[in-house]
Amino acid sequence: MTSKIKVNLDYLLLVRGMSLTELSEAIDISIANLSILKRGKAKAIRFSTLIKLCDALACQPGDLLEIRE
């Protein structure tokens, strides 16, 4: 079985009432890169980016990322 990491960015944005554009502006990361992450197409994420996302969304890394089998 291969595990896959699911990115819960859509859910967190919905719960926070925030758009992808607002998040992009808040953390200074392009909408294109956030979109790649949101769709689960990213191959990696920097810790600095993860921290920015968690700070902006008031969450923990485990809220943003989860392992699915």
PDB file of N, CA and C in Angstrom:
ATOM      1  N   MET A   1       0.827  -1.187   0.000  1.00  0.00           N
ATOM      2  CA  MET A   1       0.000   0.000   0.000  1.00  0.00           C
ATOM      3  C   MET A   1       0.878   1.260   0.000  1.00  0.00           C
ATOM      4  N   THR A   2       0.495   2.215  -0.782  1.00  0.00           N
ATOM      5  CA  THR A   2       1.215   3.475  -0.835  1.00  0.00           C
ATOM      6  C   THR A   2       0.410   4.542  -0.119  1.00  0.00           C
ATOM      7  N   SER A   3       1.069   5.220   0.818  1.00  0.00           N
ATOM      8  CA  SER A   3       0.412   6.326   1.515  1.00  0.00           C
ATOM      9  C   SER A   3       0.540   7.585   0.689  1.00  0.00           C
ATOM     10  N   LYS A   4      -0.392   8.473   0.884  1.00  0.00           N
ATOM     11  CA  LYS A   4      -0.398   9.749   0.172  1.00  0.00           C
ATOM     12  C   LYS A   4      -0.681  10.847   1.179  1.00  0.00           C
ATOM     13  N   ILE A   5      -0.039  11.983   0.996  1.00  0.00           N
ATOM     14  CA  ILE A   5      -0.295  13.129   1.868  1.00  0.00           C
ATOM     15  C   ILE A   5      -1.429  13.952   1.280  1.00  0.00           C
ATOM     16  N   LYS A   6      -2.456  14.180   2.070  1.00  0.00           N
ATOM     17  CA  LYS A   6      -3.586  15.020   1.661  1.00  0.00           C
ATOM     18  C   LYS A   6      -3.399  16.402   2.274  1.00  0.00           C
ATOM     19  N   VAL A   7      -3.562  17.414   1.448  1.00  0.00           N
ATOM     20  CA  VAL A   7      -3.445  18.803   1.891  1.00  0.00           C
ATOM     21  C   VAL A   7      -4.852  19.349   2.112  1.00  0.00           C
ATOM     22  N   ASN A   8      -5.124  19.791   3.322  1.00  0.00           N
ATOM     23  CA  ASN A   8      -6.458  20.281   3.690  1.00  0.00           C
ATOM     24  C   ASN A   8      -6.589  21.803   3.556  1.00  0.00           C
ATOM     25  N   LEU A   9      -5.917  22.369   2.583  1.00  0.00           N
ATOM     26  CA  LEU A   9      -5.920  23.820   2.417  1.00  0.00           C
ATOM     27  C   LEU A   9      -7.312  24.349   2.074  1.00  0.00           C
ATOM     28  N   ASP A  10      -8.038  23.677   1.195  1.00  0.00           N
ATOM     29  CA  ASP A  10      -9.398  24.115   0.839  1.00  0.00           C
ATOM     30  C   ASP A  10     -10.286  24.208   2.071  1.00  0.00           C
ATOM     31  N   TYR A  11     -10.239  23.168   2.894  1.00  0.00           N
ATOM     32  CA  TYR A  11     -11.069  23.134   4.099  1.00  0.00           C
ATOM     33  C   TYR A  11     -10.693  24.270   5.054  1.00  0.00           C
ATOM     34  N   LEU A  12      -9.409  24.457   5.296  1.00  0.00           N
ATOM     35  CA  LEU A  12      -8.975  25.506   6.228  1.00  0.00           C
ATOM     36  C   LEU A  12      -9.337  26.902   5.714  1.00  0.00           C
ATOM     37  N   LEU A  13      -9.212  27.113   4.411  1.00  0.00           N
ATOM     38  CA  LEU A  13      -9.603  28.408   3.842  1.00  0.00           C
ATOM     39  C   LEU A  13     -11.103  28.639   4.029  1.00  0.00           C
ATOM     40  N   LEU A  14     -11.896  27.613   3.798  1.00  0.00           N
ATOM     41  CA  LEU A  14     -13.348  27.717   3.952  1.00  0.00           C
ATOM     42  C   LEU A  14     -13.712  28.045   5.399  1.00  0.00           C
ATOM     43  N   VAL A  15     -13.146  27.310   6.330  1.00  0.00           N
ATOM     44  CA  VAL A  15     -13.439  27.509   7.752  1.00  0.00           C
ATOM     45  C   VAL A  15     -13.000  28.904   8.213  1.00  0.00           C
ATOM     46  N   ARG A  16     -11.887  29.380   7.676  1.00  0.00           N
ATOM     47  CA  ARG A  16     -11.364  30.692   8.077  1.00  0.00           C
ATOM     48  C   ARG A  16     -12.008  31.839   7.307  1.00  0.00           C
ATOM     49  N   GLY A  17     -12.808  31.520   6.287  1.00  0.00           N
ATOM     50  CA  GLY A  17     -13.434  32.557   5.475  1.00  0.00           C
ATOM     51  C   GLY A  17     -12.414  33.356   4.684  1.00  0.00           C
ATOM     52  N   MET A  18     -11.404  32.680   4.205  1.00  0.00           N
ATOM     53  CA  MET A  18     -10.294  33.341   3.508  1.00  0.00           C
ATOM     54  C   MET A  18     -10.195  32.793   2.083  1.00  0.00           C
ATOM     55  N   SER A  19      -9.860  33.645   1.162  1.00  0.00           N
ATOM     56  CA  SER A  19      -9.670  33.209  -0.221  1.00  0.00           C
ATOM     57  C   SER A  19      -8.203  32.852  -0.447  1.00  0.00           C
ATOM     58  N   LEU A  20      -7.938  32.132  -1.523  1.00  0.00           N
ATOM     59  CA  LEU A  20      -6.568  31.786  -1.883  1.00  0.00           C
ATOM     60  C   LEU A  20      -5.762  33.056  -2.160  1.00  0.00           C
ATOM     61  N   THR A  21      -6.411  34.054  -2.755  1.00  0.00           N
ATOM     62  CA  THR A  21      -5.749  35.334  -3.035  1.00  0.00           C
ATOM     63  C   THR A  21      -5.348  36.031  -1.739  1.00  0.00           C
ATOM     64  N   GLU A  22      -6.243  36.047  -0.767  1.00  0.00           N
ATOM     65  CA  GLU A  22      -5.927  36.672   0.528  1.00  0.00           C
ATOM     66  C   GLU A  22      -4.769  35.953   1.214  1.00  0.00           C
ATOM     67  N   LEU A  23      -4.783  34.627   1.161  1.00  0.00           N
ATOM     68  CA  LEU A  23      -3.692  33.858   1.756  1.00  0.00           C
ATOM     69  C   LEU A  23      -2.385  34.146   1.038  1.00  0.00           C
ATOM     70  N   SER A  24      -2.432  34.181  -0.267  1.00  0.00           N
ATOM     71  CA  SER A  24      -1.246  34.470  -1.073  1.00  0.00           C
ATOM     72  C   SER A  24      -0.631  35.816  -0.684  1.00  0.00           C
ATOM     73  N   GLU A  25      -1.472  36.820  -0.544  1.00  0.00           N
ATOM     74  CA  GLU A  25      -0.989  38.149  -0.164  1.00  0.00           C
ATOM     75  C   GLU A  25      -0.456  38.169   1.268  1.00  0.00           C
ATOM     76  N   ALA A  26      -1.099  37.418   2.161  1.00  0.00           N
ATOM     77  CA  ALA A  26      -0.713  37.401   3.576  1.00  0.00           C
ATOM     78  C   ALA A  26       0.652  36.750   3.796  1.00  0.00           C
ATOM     79  N   ILE A  27       0.968  35.737   2.996  1.00  0.00           N
ATOM     80  CA  ILE A  27       2.225  35.016   3.231  1.00  0.00           C
ATOM     81  C   ILE A  27       3.251  35.226   2.116  1.00  0.00           C
ATOM     82  N   ASP A  28       2.919  36.044   1.140  1.00  0.00           N
ATOM     83  CA  ASP A  28       3.831  36.393   0.045  1.00  0.00           C
ATOM     84  C   ASP A  28       4.312  35.157  -0.721  1.00  0.00           C
ATOM     85  N   ILE A  29       3.357  34.316  -1.091  1.00  0.00           N
ATOM     86  CA  ILE A  29       3.618  33.156  -1.934  1.00  0.00           C
ATOM     87  C   ILE A  29       2.619  33.218  -3.088  1.00  0.00           C
ATOM     88  N   SER A  30       3.096  32.930  -4.286  1.00  0.00           N
ATOM     89  CA  SER A  30       2.239  33.085  -5.461  1.00  0.00           C
ATOM     90  C   SER A  30       1.005  32.181  -5.403  1.00  0.00           C
ATOM     91  N   ILE A  31      -0.044  32.664  -6.040  1.00  0.00           N
ATOM     92  CA  ILE A  31      -1.275  31.882  -6.133  1.00  0.00           C
ATOM     93  C   ILE A  31      -0.996  30.572  -6.878  1.00  0.00           C
ATOM     94  N   ALA A  32      -0.138  30.631  -7.883  1.00  0.00           N
ATOM     95  CA  ALA A  32       0.190  29.421  -8.650  1.00  0.00           C
ATOM     96  C   ALA A  32       0.812  28.360  -7.747  1.00  0.00           C
ATOM     97  N   ASN A  33       1.742  28.754  -6.891  1.00  0.00           N
ATOM     98  CA  ASN A  33       2.380  27.782  -5.994  1.00  0.00           C
ATOM     99  C   ASN A  33       1.401  27.269  -4.941  1.00  0.00           C
ATOM    100  N   LEU A  34       0.548  28.136  -4.431  1.00  0.00           N
ATOM    101  CA  LEU A  34      -0.463  27.692  -3.471  1.00  0.00           C
ATOM    102  C   LEU A  34      -1.456  26.739  -4.130  1.00  0.00           C
ATOM    103  N   SER A  35      -1.788  27.000  -5.364  1.00  0.00           N
ATOM    104  CA  SER A  35      -2.712  26.155  -6.100  1.00  0.00           C
ATOM    105  C   SER A  35      -2.127  24.752  -6.304  1.00  0.00           C
ATOM    106  N   ILE A  36      -0.837  24.679  -6.604  1.00  0.00           N
ATOM    107  CA  ILE A  36      -0.159  23.383  -6.750  1.00  0.00           C
ATOM    108  C   ILE A  36      -0.227  22.615  -5.445  1.00  0.00           C
ATOM    109  N   LEU A  37       0.011  23.309  -4.344  1.00  0.00           N
ATOM    110  CA  LEU A  37      -0.060  22.684  -3.025  1.00  0.00           C
ATOM    111  C   LEU A  37      -1.486  22.237  -2.718  1.00  0.00           C
ATOM    112  N   LYS A  38      -2.445  23.113  -2.993  1.00  0.00           N
ATOM    113  CA  LYS A  38      -3.860  22.841  -2.708  1.00  0.00           C
ATOM    114  C   LYS A  38      -4.364  21.610  -3.460  1.00  0.00           C
ATOM    115  N   ARG A  39      -3.919  21.437  -4.683  1.00  0.00           N
ATOM    116  CA  ARG A  39      -4.355  20.302  -5.502  1.00  0.00           C
ATOM    117  C   ARG A  39      -3.593  19.016  -5.187  1.00  0.00           C
ATOM    118  N   GLY A  40      -2.630  19.091  -4.265  1.00  0.00           N
ATOM    119  CA  GLY A  40      -1.861  17.907  -3.895  1.00  0.00           C
ATOM    120  C   GLY A  40      -0.812  17.528  -4.921  1.00  0.00           C
ATOM    121  N   LYS A  41      -0.405  18.469  -5.762  1.00  0.00           N
ATOM    122  CA  LYS A  41       0.575  18.201  -6.816  1.00  0.00           C
ATOM    123  C   LYS A  41       2.001  18.569  -6.413  1.00  0.00           C
ATOM    124  N   ALA A  42       2.180  19.164  -5.245  1.00  0.00           N
ATOM    125  CA  ALA A  42       3.520  19.555  -4.780  1.00  0.00           C
ATOM    126  C   ALA A  42       4.311  18.309  -4.399  1.00  0.00           C
ATOM    127  N   LYS A  43       5.587  18.306  -4.711  1.00  0.00           N
ATOM    128  CA  LYS A  43       6.463  17.194  -4.361  1.00  0.00           C
ATOM    129  C   LYS A  43       7.101  17.404  -2.995  1.00  0.00           C
ATOM    130  N   ALA A  44       7.158  18.653  -2.543  1.00  0.00           N
ATOM    131  CA  ALA A  44       7.794  18.977  -1.261  1.00  0.00           C
ATOM    132  C   ALA A  44       7.257  20.319  -0.777  1.00  0.00           C
ATOM    133  N   ILE A  45       7.493  20.598   0.507  1.00  0.00           N
ATOM    134  CA  ILE A  45       7.139  21.901   1.073  1.00  0.00           C
ATOM    135  C   ILE A  45       8.244  22.292   2.050  1.00  0.00           C
ATOM    136  N   ARG A  46       8.676  23.508   1.964  1.00  0.00           N
ATOM    137  CA  ARG A  46       9.706  24.002   2.881  1.00  0.00           C
ATOM    138  C   ARG A  46       9.092  24.244   4.248  1.00  0.00           C
ATOM    139  N   PHE A  47       9.891  24.024   5.282  1.00  0.00           N
ATOM    140  CA  PHE A  47       9.413  24.308   6.633  1.00  0.00           C
ATOM    141  C   PHE A  47       9.015  25.768   6.773  1.00  0.00           C
ATOM    142  N   SER A  48       9.754  26.672   6.138  1.00  0.00           N
ATOM    143  CA  SER A  48       9.432  28.099   6.236  1.00  0.00           C
ATOM    144  C   SER A  48       8.056  28.382   5.630  1.00  0.00           C
ATOM    145  N   THR A  49       7.711  27.700   4.544  1.00  0.00           N
ATOM    146  CA  THR A  49       6.393  27.852   3.926  1.00  0.00           C
ATOM    147  C   THR A  49       5.315  27.259   4.820  1.00  0.00           C
ATOM    148  N   LEU A  50       5.591  26.105   5.391  1.00  0.00           N
ATOM    149  CA  LEU A  50       4.644  25.465   6.299  1.00  0.00           C
ATOM    150  C   LEU A  50       4.355  26.358   7.501  1.00  0.00           C
ATOM    151  N   ILE A  51       5.376  26.976   8.047  1.00  0.00           N
ATOM    152  CA  ILE A  51       5.205  27.892   9.179  1.00  0.00           C
ATOM    153  C   ILE A  51       4.355  29.094   8.779  1.00  0.00           C
ATOM    154  N   LYS A  52       4.627  29.666   7.610  1.00  0.00           N
ATOM    155  CA  LYS A  52       3.831  30.808   7.129  1.00  0.00           C
ATOM    156  C   LYS A  52       2.363  30.431   6.980  1.00  0.00           C
ATOM    157  N   LEU A  53       2.116  29.264   6.390  1.00  0.00           N
ATOM    158  CA  LEU A  53       0.747  28.798   6.203  1.00  0.00           C
ATOM    159  C   LEU A  53       0.050  28.609   7.550  1.00  0.00           C
ATOM    160  N   CYS A  54       0.735  27.954   8.478  1.00  0.00           N
ATOM    161  CA  CYS A  54       0.145  27.705   9.798  1.00  0.00           C
ATOM    162  C   CYS A  54      -0.097  29.002  10.562  1.00  0.00           C
ATOM    163  N   ASP A  55       0.813  29.950  10.456  1.00  0.00           N
ATOM    164  CA  ASP A  55       0.615  31.244  11.120  1.00  0.00           C
ATOM    165  C   ASP A  55      -0.603  31.969  10.542  1.00  0.00           C
ATOM    166  N   ALA A  56      -0.693  32.007   9.217  1.00  0.00           N
ATOM    167  CA  ALA A  56      -1.790  32.726   8.556  1.00  0.00           C
ATOM    168  C   ALA A  56      -3.142  32.056   8.793  1.00  0.00           C
ATOM    169  N   LEU A  57      -3.141  30.731   8.903  1.00  0.00           N
ATOM    170  CA  LEU A  57      -4.394  29.989   9.055  1.00  0.00           C
ATOM    171  C   LEU A  57      -4.677  29.612  10.509  1.00  0.00           C
ATOM    172  N   ALA A  58      -3.797  30.032  11.416  1.00  0.00           N
ATOM    173  CA  ALA A  58      -3.938  29.724  12.847  1.00  0.00           C
ATOM    174  C   ALA A  58      -4.180  28.232  13.065  1.00  0.00           C
ATOM    175  N   CYS A  59      -3.258  27.435  12.533  1.00  0.00           N
ATOM    176  CA  CYS A  59      -3.396  25.988  12.640  1.00  0.00           C
ATOM    177  C   CYS A  59      -2.049  25.348  12.932  1.00  0.00           C
ATOM    178  N   GLN A  60      -2.067  24.052  13.104  1.00  0.00           N
ATOM    179  CA  GLN A  60      -0.863  23.253  13.287  1.00  0.00           C
ATOM    180  C   GLN A  60      -0.599  22.477  11.991  1.00  0.00           C
ATOM    181  N   PRO A  61       0.653  22.044  11.760  1.00  0.00           N
ATOM    182  CA  PRO A  61       0.941  21.293  10.531  1.00  0.00           C
ATOM    183  C   PRO A  61       0.021  20.090  10.324  1.00  0.00           C
ATOM    184  N   GLY A  62      -0.365  19.417  11.408  1.00  0.00           N
ATOM    185  CA  GLY A  62      -1.261  18.263  11.297  1.00  0.00           C
ATOM    186  C   GLY A  62      -2.664  18.628  10.853  1.00  0.00           C
ATOM    187  N   ASP A  63      -3.052  19.899  11.023  1.00  0.00           N
ATOM    188  CA  ASP A  63      -4.347  20.363  10.527  1.00  0.00           C
ATOM    189  C   ASP A  63      -4.303  20.543   9.012  1.00  0.00           C
ATOM    190  N   LEU A  64      -3.140  20.899   8.514  1.00  0.00           N
ATOM    191  CA  LEU A  64      -2.952  21.195   7.097  1.00  0.00           C
ATOM    192  C   LEU A  64      -2.634  19.944   6.285  1.00  0.00           C
ATOM    193  N   LEU A  65      -1.860  19.043   6.860  1.00  0.00           N
ATOM    194  CA  LEU A  65      -1.397  17.854   6.147  1.00  0.00           C
ATOM    195  C   LEU A  65      -1.833  16.591   6.893  1.00  0.00           C
ATOM    196  N   GLU A  66      -2.271  15.600   6.147  1.00  0.00           N
ATOM    197  CA  GLU A  66      -2.573  14.313   6.766  1.00  0.00           C
ATOM    198  C   GLU A  66      -2.176  13.181   5.823  1.00  0.00           C
ATOM    199  N   ILE A  67      -1.843  12.054   6.403  1.00  0.00           N
ATOM    200  CA  ILE A  67      -1.452  10.900   5.611  1.00  0.00           C
ATOM    201  C   ILE A  67      -2.685  10.036   5.385  1.00  0.00           C
ATOM    202  N   ARG A  68      -2.890   9.697   4.113  1.00  0.00           N
ATOM    203  CA  ARG A  68      -4.013   8.829   3.720  1.00  0.00           C
ATOM    204  C   ARG A  68      -3.441   7.572   3.093  1.00  0.00           C
ATOM    205  N   GLU A  69      -4.074   6.454   3.337  1.00  0.00           N
ATOM    206  CA  GLU A  69      -3.629   5.194   2.728  1.00  0.00           C
ATOM    207  C   GLU A  69      -4.521   4.820   1.581  1.00  0.00           C
TER     208      GLU A  69
END
